């Protein structure tokens, strides 16, 4: 997110708004363009929504995962990028190593979009998160709490930087040992750090829930210590602001009870859908299509 200014972000969100009518009907602004989807970690939403967005724009996609590629024979990421750049107009990369997308962008002759780099960042998730907040709540004078695994959660890292651009009042709620890295907290203008959700849940417009990132824990016992340490259920929502929205980048495990899905506060499936207009807007900008 630090590659963007607030003005850049607003431009992308406005492009997403223009794309919204085409997110279900389609258009042909990227006809004959090809997008490579390189996903070396599991994904449902990011991979499928980039794929769907490119096809809704009239373009096509090539997909590669670790299991089906020559990475299994020992080919490096550098060589993979140098080959794939010749086949496509842009590359979307998800990789377990922090900084992988930045490295790829420095050697690639076509644009590279970070679709998640280990426990680092997930900027396109943040763009759709901001779009959701703007559509379903408001971005001015926003009171927001981020809950969960803020240490390893890359969506929370990217979103926190972006919320600071919009001067949000940010509360970081995490179990002991999973709080946001200090180097990110130190960049924030209005921040409260706590491990007690009950102290803050009635004072926010947005509750952004995240999953504990089991796959990032070096020690399984450490994961077991914090697993199931928070869960959003109907009793917890008593007394919250009428306009509270609950977001989650998904996948969820059991940190939000399914009974919450039926409430007016639940916006996480709508949030996942907004990945389409946002990624359509971003791909159009990146590949030079007419907006
Ligand atoms: N939100 C998100 O990144 O989901 P996936 O891991 O399924 O892509």
mmCIF file with all atom_site columns, C-alpha atoms and ligand atoms in Angstrom, residues 39 42-47 94 115 122 125 154-155 249-251, ligand 1:
data_model
loop_
_atom_site.group_PDB
_atom_site.id
_atom_site.type_symbol
_atom_site.label_atom_id
_atom_site.label_alt_id
_atom_site.label_comp_id
_atom_site.label_asym_id
_atom_site.label_entity_id
_atom_site.label_seq_id
_atom_site.pdbx_PDB_ins_code
_atom_site.Cartn_x
_atom_site.Cartn_y
_atom_site.Cartn_z
_atom_site.occupancy
_atom_site.B_iso_or_equiv
_atom_site.pdbx_formal_charge
_atom_site.auth_seq_id
_atom_site.auth_comp_id
_atom_site.auth_asym_id
_atom_site.auth_atom_id
_atom_site.pdbx_PDB_model_num
ATOM   1  C CA . UNK A 1 39  ? -0.526  -18.854 -7.170 1.00 0.00 ? 39  UNK A CA 1
ATOM   2  C CA . UNK A 1 42  ? -3.786  -21.741 -1.708 1.00 0.00 ? 42  UNK A CA 1
ATOM   3  C CA . UNK A 1 43  ? -6.480  -19.235 -2.681 1.00 0.00 ? 43  UNK A CA 1
ATOM   4  C CA . UNK A 1 44  ? -10.176 -19.233 -3.440 1.00 0.00 ? 44  UNK A CA 1
ATOM   5  C CA . UNK A 1 45  ? -11.256 -15.574 -3.573 1.00 0.00 ? 45  UNK A CA 1
ATOM   6  C CA . UNK A 1 46  ? -8.161  -13.824 -4.899 1.00 0.00 ? 46  UNK A CA 1
ATOM   7  C CA . UNK A 1 47  ? -7.443  -16.315 -7.655 1.00 0.00 ? 47  UNK A CA 1
ATOM   8  C CA . UNK A 1 94  ? 0.825   -15.077 -4.616 1.00 0.00 ? 94  UNK A CA 1
ATOM   9  C CA . UNK A 1 115 ? -1.826  -11.159 -4.433 1.00 0.00 ? 115 UNK A CA 1
ATOM   10 C CA . UNK A 1 122 ? -2.172  -8.178  0.398  1.00 0.00 ? 122 UNK A CA 1
ATOM   11 C CA . UNK A 1 125 ? -7.574  -7.146  -0.617 1.00 0.00 ? 125 UNK A CA 1
ATOM   12 C CA . UNK A 1 154 ? -1.191  -9.718  5.737  1.00 0.00 ? 154 UNK A CA 1
ATOM   13 C CA . UNK A 1 155 ? -4.641  -8.281  5.004  1.00 0.00 ? 155 UNK A CA 1
ATOM   14 C CA . UNK A 1 249 ? -11.281 -11.135 4.281  1.00 0.00 ? 249 UNK A CA 1
ATOM   15 C CA . UNK A 1 250 ? -12.206 -14.854 4.519  1.00 0.00 ? 250 UNK A CA 1
ATOM   16 C CA . UNK A 1 251 ? -11.721 -17.765 4.730  1.00 0.00 ? 251 UNK A CA 1
HETATM 17 N N1 . LIG B 2 .   ? -9.130  -13.039 1.135  1.00 0.00 ? 1   LIG B N1 1
HETATM 18 C C1 . LIG B 2 .   ? -8.292  -13.906 0.528  1.00 0.00 ? 1   LIG B C1 1
HETATM 19 O O1 . LIG B 2 .   ? -7.137  -13.588 0.196  1.00 0.00 ? 1   LIG B O1 1
HETATM 20 O O2 . LIG B 2 .   ? -8.842  -15.129 0.286  1.00 0.00 ? 1   LIG B O2 1
HETATM 21 P P1 . LIG B 2 .   ? -8.107  -16.312 -0.487 1.00 0.00 ? 1   LIG B P1 1
HETATM 22 O O3 . LIG B 2 .   ? -6.920  -16.736 0.339  1.00 0.00 ? 1   LIG B O3 1
HETATM 23 O O4 . LIG B 2 .   ? -9.140  -17.398 -0.639 1.00 0.00 ? 1   LIG B O4 1
HETATM 24 O O5 . LIG B 2 .   ? -7.645  -15.778 -1.821 1.00 0.00 ? 1   LIG B O5 1
#
